Tab-separated table of C-alpha atoms in Angstrom:
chain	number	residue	atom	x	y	z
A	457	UNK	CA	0.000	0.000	0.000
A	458	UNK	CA	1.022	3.397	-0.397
A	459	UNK	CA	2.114	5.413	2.503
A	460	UNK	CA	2.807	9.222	1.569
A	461	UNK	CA	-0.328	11.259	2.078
A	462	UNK	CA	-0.995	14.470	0.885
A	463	UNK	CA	1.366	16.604	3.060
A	464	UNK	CA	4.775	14.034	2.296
A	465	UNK	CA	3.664	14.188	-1.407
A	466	UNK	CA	3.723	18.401	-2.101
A	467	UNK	CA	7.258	18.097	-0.496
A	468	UNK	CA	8.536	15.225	-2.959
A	469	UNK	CA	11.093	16.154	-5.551
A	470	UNK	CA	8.959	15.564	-8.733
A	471	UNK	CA	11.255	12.156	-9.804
A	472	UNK	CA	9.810	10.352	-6.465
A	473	UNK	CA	5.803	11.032	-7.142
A	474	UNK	CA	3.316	8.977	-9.453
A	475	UNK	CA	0.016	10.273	-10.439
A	476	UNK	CA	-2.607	7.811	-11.090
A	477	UNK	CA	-3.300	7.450	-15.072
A	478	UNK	CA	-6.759	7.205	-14.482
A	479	UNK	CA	-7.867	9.746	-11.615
A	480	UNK	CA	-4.628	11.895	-11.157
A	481	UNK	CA	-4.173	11.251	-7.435
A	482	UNK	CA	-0.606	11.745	-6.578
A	483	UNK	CA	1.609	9.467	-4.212
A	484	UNK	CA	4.846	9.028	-3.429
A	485	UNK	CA	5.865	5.947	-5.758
A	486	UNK	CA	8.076	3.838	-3.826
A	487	UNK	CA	8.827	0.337	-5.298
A	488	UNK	CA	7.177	-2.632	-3.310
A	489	UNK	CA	8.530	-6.081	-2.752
A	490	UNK	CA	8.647	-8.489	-5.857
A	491	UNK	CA	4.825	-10.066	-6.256
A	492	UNK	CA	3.177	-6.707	-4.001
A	493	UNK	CA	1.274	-4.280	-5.843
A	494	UNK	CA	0.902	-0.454	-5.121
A	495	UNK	CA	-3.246	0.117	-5.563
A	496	UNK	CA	-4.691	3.988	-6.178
A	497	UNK	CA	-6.745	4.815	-2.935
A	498	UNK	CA	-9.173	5.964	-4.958
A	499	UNK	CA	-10.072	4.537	-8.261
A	500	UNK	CA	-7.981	1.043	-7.201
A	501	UNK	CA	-6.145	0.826	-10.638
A	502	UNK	CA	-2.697	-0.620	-10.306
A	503	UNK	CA	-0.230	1.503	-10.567
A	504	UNK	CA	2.915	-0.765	-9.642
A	505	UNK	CA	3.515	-4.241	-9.693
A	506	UNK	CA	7.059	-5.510	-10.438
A	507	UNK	CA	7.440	-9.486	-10.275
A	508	UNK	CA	10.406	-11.072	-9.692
A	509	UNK	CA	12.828	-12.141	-12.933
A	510	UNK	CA	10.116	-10.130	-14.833
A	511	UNK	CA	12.199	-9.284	-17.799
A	512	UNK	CA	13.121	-12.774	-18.373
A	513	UNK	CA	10.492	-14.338	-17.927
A	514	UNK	CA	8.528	-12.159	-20.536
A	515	UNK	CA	10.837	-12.543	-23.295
A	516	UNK	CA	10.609	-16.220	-22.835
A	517	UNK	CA	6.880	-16.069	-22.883
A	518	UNK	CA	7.188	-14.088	-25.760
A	519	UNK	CA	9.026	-16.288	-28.080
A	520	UNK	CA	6.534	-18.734	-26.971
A	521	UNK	CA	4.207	-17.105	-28.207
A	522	UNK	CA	5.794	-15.957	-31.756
A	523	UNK	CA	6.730	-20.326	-32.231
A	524	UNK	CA	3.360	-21.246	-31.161
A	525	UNK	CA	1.877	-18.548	-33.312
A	526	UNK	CA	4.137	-19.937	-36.658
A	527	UNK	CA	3.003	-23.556	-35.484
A	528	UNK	CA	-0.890	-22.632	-35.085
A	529	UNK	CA	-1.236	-20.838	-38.436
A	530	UNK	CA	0.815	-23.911	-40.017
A	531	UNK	CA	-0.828	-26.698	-38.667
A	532	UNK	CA	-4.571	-27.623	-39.827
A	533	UNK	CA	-6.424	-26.145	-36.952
A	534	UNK	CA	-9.859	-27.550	-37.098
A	535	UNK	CA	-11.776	-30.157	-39.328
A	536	UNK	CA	-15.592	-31.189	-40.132
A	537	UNK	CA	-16.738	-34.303	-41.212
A	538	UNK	CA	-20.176	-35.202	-41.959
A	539	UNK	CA	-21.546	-38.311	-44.230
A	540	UNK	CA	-18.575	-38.125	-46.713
A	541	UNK	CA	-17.925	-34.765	-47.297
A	542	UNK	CA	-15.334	-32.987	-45.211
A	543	UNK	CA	-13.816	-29.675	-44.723
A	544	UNK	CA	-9.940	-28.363	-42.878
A	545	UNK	CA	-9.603	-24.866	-41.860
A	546	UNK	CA	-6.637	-23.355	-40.930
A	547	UNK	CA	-6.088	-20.101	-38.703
A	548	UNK	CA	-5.679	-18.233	-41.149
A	549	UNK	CA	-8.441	-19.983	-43.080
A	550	UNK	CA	-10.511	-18.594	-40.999
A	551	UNK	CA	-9.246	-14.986	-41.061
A	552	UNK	CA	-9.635	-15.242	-45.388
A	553	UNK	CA	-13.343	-16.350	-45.055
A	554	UNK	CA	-14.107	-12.663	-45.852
A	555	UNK	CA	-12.118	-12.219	-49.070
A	556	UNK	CA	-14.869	-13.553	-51.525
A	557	UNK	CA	-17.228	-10.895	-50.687
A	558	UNK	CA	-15.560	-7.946	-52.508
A	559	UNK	CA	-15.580	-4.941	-49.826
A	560	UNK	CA	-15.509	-7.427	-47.082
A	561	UNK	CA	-11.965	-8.333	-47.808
A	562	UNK	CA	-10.478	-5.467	-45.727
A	563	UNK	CA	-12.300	-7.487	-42.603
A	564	UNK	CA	-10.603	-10.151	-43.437
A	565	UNK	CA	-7.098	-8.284	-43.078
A	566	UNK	CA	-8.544	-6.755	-39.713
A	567	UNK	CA	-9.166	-10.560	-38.326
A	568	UNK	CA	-5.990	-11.488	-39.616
A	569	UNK	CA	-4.396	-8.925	-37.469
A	570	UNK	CA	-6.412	-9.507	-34.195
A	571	UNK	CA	-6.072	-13.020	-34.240
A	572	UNK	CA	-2.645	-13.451	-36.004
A	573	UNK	CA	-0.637	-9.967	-36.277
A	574	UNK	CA	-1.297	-7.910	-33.601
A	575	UNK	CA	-0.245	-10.852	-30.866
A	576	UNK	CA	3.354	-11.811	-32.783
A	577	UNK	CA	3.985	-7.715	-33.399
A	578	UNK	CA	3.520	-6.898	-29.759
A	579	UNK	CA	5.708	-10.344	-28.695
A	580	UNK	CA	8.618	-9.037	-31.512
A	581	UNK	CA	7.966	-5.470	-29.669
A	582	UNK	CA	8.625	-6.993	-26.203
A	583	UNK	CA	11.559	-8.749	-26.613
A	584	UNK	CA	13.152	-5.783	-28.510
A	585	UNK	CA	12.400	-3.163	-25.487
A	586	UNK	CA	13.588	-5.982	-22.672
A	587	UNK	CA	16.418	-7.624	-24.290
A	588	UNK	CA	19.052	-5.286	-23.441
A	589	UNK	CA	17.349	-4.152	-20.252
A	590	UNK	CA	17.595	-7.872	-18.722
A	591	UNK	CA	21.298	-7.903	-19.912
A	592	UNK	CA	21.834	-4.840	-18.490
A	593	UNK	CA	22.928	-2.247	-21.406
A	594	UNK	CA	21.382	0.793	-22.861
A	595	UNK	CA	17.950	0.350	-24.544
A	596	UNK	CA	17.622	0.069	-28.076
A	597	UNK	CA	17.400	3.153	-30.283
A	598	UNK	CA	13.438	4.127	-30.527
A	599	UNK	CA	12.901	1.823	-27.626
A	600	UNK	CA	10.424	3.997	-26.365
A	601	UNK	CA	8.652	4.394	-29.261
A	602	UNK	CA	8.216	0.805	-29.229
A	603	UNK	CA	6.596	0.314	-26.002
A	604	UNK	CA	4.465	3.171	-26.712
A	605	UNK	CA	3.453	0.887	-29.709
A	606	UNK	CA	3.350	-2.325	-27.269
A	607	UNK	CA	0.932	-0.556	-25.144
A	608	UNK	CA	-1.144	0.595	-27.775
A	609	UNK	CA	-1.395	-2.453	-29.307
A	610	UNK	CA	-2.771	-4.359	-25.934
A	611	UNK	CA	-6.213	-3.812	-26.627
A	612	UNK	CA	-6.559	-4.847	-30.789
A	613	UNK	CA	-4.429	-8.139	-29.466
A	614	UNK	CA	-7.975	-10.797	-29.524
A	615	UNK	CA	-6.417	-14.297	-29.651
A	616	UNK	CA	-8.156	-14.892	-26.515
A	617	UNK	CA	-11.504	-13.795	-27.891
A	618	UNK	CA	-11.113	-15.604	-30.967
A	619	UNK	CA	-10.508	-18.749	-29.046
A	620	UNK	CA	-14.156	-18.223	-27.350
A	621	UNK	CA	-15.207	-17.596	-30.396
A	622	UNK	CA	-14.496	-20.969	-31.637
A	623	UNK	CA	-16.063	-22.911	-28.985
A	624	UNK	CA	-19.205	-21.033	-29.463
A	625	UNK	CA	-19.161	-21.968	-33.080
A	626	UNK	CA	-18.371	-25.591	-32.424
A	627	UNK	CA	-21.153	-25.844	-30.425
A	628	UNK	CA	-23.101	-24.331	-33.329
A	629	UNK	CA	-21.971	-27.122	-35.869
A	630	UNK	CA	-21.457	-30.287	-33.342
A	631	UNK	CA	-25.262	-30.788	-34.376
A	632	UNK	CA	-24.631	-31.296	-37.714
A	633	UNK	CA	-21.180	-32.451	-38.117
A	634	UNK	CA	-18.098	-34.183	-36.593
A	635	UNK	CA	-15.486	-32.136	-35.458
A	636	UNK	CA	-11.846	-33.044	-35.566
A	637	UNK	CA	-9.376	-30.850	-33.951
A	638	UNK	CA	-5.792	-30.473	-35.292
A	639	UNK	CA	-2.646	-29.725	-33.357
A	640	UNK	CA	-2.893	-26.139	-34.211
A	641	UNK	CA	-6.074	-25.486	-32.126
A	642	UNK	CA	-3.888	-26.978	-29.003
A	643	UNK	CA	-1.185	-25.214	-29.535
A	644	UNK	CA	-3.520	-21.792	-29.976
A	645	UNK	CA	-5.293	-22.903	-26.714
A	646	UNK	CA	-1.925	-22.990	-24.977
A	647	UNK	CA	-0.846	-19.525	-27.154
A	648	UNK	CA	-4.045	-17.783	-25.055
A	649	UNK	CA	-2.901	-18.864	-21.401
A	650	UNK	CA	1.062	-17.795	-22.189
A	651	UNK	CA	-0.383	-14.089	-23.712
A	652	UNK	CA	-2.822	-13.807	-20.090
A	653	UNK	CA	0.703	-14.740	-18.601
A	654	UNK	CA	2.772	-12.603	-20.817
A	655	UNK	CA	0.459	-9.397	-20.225
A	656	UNK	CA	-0.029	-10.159	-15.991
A	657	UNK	CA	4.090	-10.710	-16.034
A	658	UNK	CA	4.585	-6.916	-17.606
A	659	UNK	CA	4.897	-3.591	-15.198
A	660	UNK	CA	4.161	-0.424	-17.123
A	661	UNK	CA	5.494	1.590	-14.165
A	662	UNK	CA	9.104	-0.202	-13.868
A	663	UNK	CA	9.621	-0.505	-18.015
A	664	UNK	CA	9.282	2.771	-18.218
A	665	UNK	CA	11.711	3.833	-15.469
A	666	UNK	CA	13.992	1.387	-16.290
A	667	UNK	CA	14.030	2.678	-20.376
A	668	UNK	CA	14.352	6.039	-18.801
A	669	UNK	CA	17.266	5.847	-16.008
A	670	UNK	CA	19.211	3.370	-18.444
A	671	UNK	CA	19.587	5.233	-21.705
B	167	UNK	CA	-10.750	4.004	2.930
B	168	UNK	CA	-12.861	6.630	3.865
B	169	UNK	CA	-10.357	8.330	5.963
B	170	UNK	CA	-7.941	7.564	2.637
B	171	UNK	CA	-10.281	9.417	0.126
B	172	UNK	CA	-10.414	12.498	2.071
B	173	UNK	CA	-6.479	12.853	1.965
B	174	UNK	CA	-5.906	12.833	-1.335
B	175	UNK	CA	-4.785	15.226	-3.331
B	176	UNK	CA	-4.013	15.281	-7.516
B	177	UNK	CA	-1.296	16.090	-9.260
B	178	UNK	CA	-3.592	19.134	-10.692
B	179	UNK	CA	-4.231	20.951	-7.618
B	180	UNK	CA	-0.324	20.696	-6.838
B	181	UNK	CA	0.263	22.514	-9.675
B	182	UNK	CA	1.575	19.443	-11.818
B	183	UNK	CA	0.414	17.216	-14.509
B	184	UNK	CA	0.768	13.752	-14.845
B	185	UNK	CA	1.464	11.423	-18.204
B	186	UNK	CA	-1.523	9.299	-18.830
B	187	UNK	CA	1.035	6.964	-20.215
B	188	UNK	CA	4.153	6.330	-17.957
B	189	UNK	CA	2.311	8.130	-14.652
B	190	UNK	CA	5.391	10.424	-14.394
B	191	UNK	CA	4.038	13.844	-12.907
B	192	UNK	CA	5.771	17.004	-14.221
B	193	UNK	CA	5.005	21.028	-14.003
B	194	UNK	CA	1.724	22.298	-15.163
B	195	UNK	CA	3.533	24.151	-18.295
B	196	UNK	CA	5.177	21.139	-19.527
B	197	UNK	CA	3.922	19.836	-22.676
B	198	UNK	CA	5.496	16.553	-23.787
B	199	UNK	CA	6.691	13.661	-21.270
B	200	UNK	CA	10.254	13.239	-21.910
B	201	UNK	CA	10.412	10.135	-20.567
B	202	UNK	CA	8.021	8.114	-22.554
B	203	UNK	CA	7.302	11.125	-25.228
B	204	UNK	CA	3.607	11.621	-24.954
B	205	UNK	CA	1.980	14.737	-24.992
B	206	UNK	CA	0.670	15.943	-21.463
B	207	UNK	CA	-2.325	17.404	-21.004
B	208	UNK	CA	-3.635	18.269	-17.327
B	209	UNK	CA	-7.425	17.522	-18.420
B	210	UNK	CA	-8.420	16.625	-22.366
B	211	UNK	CA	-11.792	18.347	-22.933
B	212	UNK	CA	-11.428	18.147	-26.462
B	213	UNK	CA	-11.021	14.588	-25.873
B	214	UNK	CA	-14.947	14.777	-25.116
B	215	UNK	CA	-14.949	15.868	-28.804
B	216	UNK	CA	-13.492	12.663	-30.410
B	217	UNK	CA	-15.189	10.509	-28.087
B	218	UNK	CA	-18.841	11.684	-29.228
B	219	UNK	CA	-17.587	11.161	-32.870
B	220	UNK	CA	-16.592	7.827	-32.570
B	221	UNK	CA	-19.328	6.725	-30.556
B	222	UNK	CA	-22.202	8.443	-33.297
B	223	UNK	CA	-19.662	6.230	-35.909
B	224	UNK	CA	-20.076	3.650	-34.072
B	225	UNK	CA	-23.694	3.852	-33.458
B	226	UNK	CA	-24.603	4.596	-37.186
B	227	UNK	CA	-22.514	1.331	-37.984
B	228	UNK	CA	-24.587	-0.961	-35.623
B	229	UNK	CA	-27.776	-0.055	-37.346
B	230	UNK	CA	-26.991	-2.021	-40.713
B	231	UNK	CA	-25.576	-4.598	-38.644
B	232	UNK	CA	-28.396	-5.712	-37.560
B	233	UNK	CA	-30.157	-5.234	-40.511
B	234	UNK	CA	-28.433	-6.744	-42.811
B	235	UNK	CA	-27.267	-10.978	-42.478
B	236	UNK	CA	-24.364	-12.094	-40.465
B	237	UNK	CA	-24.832	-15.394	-42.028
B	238	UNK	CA	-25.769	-17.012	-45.226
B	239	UNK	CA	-26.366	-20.895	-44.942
B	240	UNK	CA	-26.721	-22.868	-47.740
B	241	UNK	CA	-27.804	-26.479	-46.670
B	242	UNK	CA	-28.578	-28.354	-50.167
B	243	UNK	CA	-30.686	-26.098	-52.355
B	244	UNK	CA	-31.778	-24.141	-49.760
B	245	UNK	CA	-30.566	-20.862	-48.817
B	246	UNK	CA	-30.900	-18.965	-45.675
B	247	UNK	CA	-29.573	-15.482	-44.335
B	248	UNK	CA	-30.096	-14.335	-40.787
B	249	UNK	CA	-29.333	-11.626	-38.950
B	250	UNK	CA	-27.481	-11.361	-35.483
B	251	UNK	CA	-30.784	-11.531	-33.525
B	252	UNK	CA	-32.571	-14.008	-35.972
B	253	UNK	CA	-29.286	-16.886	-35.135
B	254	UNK	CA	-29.875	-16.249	-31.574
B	255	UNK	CA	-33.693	-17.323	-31.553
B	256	UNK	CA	-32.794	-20.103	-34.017
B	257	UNK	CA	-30.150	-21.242	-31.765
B	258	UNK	CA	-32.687	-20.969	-28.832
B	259	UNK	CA	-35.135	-22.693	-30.556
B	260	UNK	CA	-32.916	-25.620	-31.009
B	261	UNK	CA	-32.752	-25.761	-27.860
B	262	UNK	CA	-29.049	-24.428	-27.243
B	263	UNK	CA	-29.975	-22.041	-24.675
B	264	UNK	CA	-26.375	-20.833	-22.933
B	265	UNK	CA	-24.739	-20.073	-26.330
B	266	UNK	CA	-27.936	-18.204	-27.607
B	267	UNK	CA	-27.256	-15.941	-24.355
B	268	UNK	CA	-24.024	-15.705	-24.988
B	269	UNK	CA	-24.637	-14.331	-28.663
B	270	UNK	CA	-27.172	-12.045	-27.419
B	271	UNK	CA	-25.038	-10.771	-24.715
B	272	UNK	CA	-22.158	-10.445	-26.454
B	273	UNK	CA	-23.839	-8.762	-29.711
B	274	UNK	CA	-27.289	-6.464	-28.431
B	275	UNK	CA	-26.759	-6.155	-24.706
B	276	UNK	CA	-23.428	-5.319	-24.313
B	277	UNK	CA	-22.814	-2.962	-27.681
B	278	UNK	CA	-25.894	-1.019	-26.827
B	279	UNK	CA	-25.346	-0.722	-22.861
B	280	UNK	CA	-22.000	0.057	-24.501
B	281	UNK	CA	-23.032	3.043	-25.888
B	282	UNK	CA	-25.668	4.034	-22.832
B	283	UNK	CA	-22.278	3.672	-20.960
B	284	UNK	CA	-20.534	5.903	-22.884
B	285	UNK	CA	-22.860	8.675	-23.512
B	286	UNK	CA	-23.396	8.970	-20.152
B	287	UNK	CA	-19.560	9.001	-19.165
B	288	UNK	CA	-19.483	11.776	-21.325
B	289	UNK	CA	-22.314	13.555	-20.759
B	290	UNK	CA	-21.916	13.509	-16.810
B	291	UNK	CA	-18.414	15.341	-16.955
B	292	UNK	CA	-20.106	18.468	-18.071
B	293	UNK	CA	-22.786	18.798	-15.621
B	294	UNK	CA	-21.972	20.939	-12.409
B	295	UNK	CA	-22.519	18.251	-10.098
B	296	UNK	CA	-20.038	15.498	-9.760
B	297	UNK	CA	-22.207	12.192	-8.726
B	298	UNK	CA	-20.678	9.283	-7.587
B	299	UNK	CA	-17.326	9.603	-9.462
B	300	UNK	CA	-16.259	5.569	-7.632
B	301	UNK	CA	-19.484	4.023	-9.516
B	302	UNK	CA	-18.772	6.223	-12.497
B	303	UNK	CA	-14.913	5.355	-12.748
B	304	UNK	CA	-16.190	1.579	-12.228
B	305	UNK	CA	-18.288	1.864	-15.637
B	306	UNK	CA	-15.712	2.923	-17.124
B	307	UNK	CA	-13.261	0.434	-16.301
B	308	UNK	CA	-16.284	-1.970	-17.353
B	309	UNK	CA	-16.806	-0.668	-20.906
B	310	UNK	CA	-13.115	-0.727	-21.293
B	311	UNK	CA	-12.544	-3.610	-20.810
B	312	UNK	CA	-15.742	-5.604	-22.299
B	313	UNK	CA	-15.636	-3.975	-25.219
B	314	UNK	CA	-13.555	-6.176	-27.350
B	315	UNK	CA	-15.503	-9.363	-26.434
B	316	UNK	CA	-18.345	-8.128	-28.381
B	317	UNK	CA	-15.559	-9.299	-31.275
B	318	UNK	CA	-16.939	-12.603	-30.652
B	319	UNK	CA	-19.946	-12.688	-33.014
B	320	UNK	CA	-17.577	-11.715	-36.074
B	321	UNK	CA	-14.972	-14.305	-35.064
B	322	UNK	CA	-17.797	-16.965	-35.051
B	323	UNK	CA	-18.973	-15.976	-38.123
B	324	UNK	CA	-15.211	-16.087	-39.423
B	325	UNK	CA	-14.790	-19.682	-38.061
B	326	UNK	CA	-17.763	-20.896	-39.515
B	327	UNK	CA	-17.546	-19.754	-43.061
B	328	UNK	CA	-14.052	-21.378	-42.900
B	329	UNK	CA	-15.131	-24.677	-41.592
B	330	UNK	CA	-18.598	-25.284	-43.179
B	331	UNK	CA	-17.647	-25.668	-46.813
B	332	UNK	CA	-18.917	-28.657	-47.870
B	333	UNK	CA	-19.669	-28.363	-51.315
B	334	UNK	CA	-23.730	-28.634	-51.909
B	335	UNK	CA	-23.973	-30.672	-49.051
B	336	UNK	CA	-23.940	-27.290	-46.626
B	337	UNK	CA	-21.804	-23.947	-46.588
B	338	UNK	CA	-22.156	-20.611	-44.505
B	339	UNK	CA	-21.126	-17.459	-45.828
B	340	UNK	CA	-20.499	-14.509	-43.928
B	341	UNK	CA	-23.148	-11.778	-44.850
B	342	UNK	CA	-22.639	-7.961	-44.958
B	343	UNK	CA	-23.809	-7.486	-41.617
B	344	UNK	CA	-19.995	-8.786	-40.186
B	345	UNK	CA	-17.994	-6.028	-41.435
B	346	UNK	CA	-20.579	-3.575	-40.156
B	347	UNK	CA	-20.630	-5.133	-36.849
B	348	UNK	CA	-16.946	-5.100	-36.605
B	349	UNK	CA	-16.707	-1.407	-37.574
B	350	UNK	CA	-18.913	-0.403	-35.026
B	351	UNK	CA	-17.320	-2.590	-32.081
B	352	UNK	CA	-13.636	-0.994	-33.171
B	353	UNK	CA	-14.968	2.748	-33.443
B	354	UNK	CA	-17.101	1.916	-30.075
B	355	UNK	CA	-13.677	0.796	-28.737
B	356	UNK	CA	-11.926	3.818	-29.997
B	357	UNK	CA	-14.920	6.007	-28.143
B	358	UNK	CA	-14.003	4.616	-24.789
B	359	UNK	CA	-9.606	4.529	-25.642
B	360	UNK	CA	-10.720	8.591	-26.112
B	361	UNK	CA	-12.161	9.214	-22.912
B	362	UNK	CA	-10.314	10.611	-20.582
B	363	UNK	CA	-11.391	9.024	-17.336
B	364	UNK	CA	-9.332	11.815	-14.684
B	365	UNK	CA	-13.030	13.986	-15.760
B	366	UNK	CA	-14.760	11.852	-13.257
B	367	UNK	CA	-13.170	12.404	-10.208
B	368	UNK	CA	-12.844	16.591	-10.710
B	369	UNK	CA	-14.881	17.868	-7.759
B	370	UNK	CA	-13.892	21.182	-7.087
B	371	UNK	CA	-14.248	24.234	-9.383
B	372	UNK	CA	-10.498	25.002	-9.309
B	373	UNK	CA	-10.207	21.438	-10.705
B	374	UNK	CA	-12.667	21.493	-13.491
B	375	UNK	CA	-11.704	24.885	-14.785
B	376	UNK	CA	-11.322	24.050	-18.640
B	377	UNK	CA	-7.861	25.595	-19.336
B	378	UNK	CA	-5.393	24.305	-21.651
């Protein structure tokens, strides 16, 4: 929890106080033991969680993700079979059904990038802001332009509702047909926990003071 | 907590402003954050601007979505198109009761409470009295964060249309009604990325006077 209130804070020099992003109350940021979190009184957004080996361990979840990602739009993903006739779909299959109805091609470049893009971008993105952190040099040139990009890109990242999204169809067609699932739905099951992972792993708060006090 | 609320004090009425992005708090007169290098802004009014705009965008593209089909099926020689609210009942009907709630909640309840939510975020800044800014600040955190899941119907219809193509036997195309629907759940999305949720919790005059 955070312990300046308001008196300590108007005395802090201005490199010791966060403001809340979403209700501007200020506090004296002080860094809390690996796995604590520092709360806003107010609004209760998180403003500071560091985890322990946090660098590391994100870059290794993010390569996970980028080689599941290759496998899962690779691999056939899901099948139908019903009295004879049978259908694959891949990922990305799924991503092109919109490309045979003229206008509605440019939705199928927008579900390619939710479900496929977005998530491997913001991985690549990751790993290129944290490398040289965890090994302890300068950032990157344009590293924070990156992880302004990163963050950005959080919210247009929908593997995990796409995933949803296929049960509720498979529901929809188990009446009517067999389903067969390839590897590449596992491994884009497994792709959705490591993102959750990835994103609860990542402290805006420490990145940025880290890109800033290192370069 | 109570005790806590009383105490507080925001980087505006010390004279400072904070960055949205990196929550680094600087002098009122500064106007980019040099440590993550996005502009600062104390309050964004105007932001109240672009948030309207993509919210009517968003609302004008829900209307054709559920107009027009989401899906075509073909099952033999017959063809069928419905609509978002027409594969719901359909799906009801069959008997498949959680996953016709799901598409209804997920497609109609939550894009149009959506918008309630958001017209109402920004509508209640401007008013003199500040009402329950915790409540308010909760909705907003809501819409922010449901607002992609209402991807869910397009994603379905993507999956689908992939999957059921089996020559005359049966095949689903996606009807016009998906790209709608998509627009207006991204320009919905963009609505609530806009607002600038520090509005909320202004109380006193000094706070909420609109300078730049």
């Amino acid at each position: 929890m955070l312990d300046a209130g308001p008196r300590e804070v108007l005395d802090l020099p201005l490199e010791e106080a966060i403001a809340c992003p979403q209700c501007d109350a200020l506090y004296h940021a002080r860094l809390p033991e690996d796995g604590q979190r520092v709360v806003c009184h107010r609004c209760h957004t998180v403003l500071i969680a560091p985890k322990r080996n946090a660098y590391l361990r994100t870059i290794a979840l993010s390569v996970t993700v980028v080689i599941l990602m290759a496998g899962a739009t690779m691999f056939p993903f899901l099948g139908v079979n019903v009295s004879g006739f049978s259908n694959r779909a891949s990922v990305l299959d799924a991503a092109l059904a919109f490309l045979d109805g003229g206008w509605m091609a440019t939705l199928s470049v927008l579900v390619a990038g939710f479900i496929v893009l977005i998530p491997v971008i913001r991985s690549a993105l990751v790993i290129y802001v944290l490398l040289p952190l965890v090994r302890g040099r300068p950032p990157l040139p344009r590293a924070r332009q990156v992880f302004r990009w990163t963050e950005d890109l959080r919210p247009w990242s929908m593997a995990e509702i796409f995933i949803i999204g296929c049960a509720v169809a498979l529901t929809k067609v188990a009446d009517l047909a067999r389903v067969e699932f390839g590897p590449a739905f596992w491994m884009f099951g497994v792709l959705v926990v490591v993102i959750v992972l990835q994103d609860g792993l990542m402290d805006k708060w420490t990145i940025w003071k880290a890109l800033e006090e290192r370069s | 907590m109570e005790s806590a609320r009383r105490e507080i004090l925001t980087a505006r009425e010390c004279g400072l402003v904070a960055c949205r992005r990196c929550a680094k708090v600087w002098p009122i007169a500064q106007t980019t954050c040099t440590r993550c290098g996005s502009p600062l802004q104390s309050r964004d009014w105007r932001s109240l601007q672009r948030v309207w705009a993509w919210l009517v965008v968003g609302i004008i593209c829900y209307i054709p979505a559920n107009i027009f089909p989401m899906l075509r099926t073909q099952v033999l020689f017959n063809t069928s198109e419905s609509t978002i609210i027409e594969g719901a009942v359909e799906l009801a009907m069959h008997g498949n009761l959680p996953i016709a709630a799901i598409i209804l909640i997920a497609s109609v309840a939550i894009p149009m409470g959506k918008f309630a939510a958001i017209a109402y975020l920004a509508w209640s800044v401007r008013r003199p009295e500040r009402l329950r800014p915790r409540q308010r600040h909760r909705l907003y955190h809501f819409v922010e964060f449901i607002g992609r899941w209402s991807m869910i119907d397009v994603f379905v219809v993507a999956i689908l249309s992939a999957l059921v193509q089996l020559n005359f036997a049966a095949s689903i195309h996606p009807g016009p009604a998906a790209i709608t629907f998509a627009l207006s759940v991204m320009f919905t999305m963009l609505a609530a990325l806009s607002f600038d949720p520090r509005m909320i919790w202004d109380q006193t005059p000094a706070e909420r006077t609109v300078h730049e």
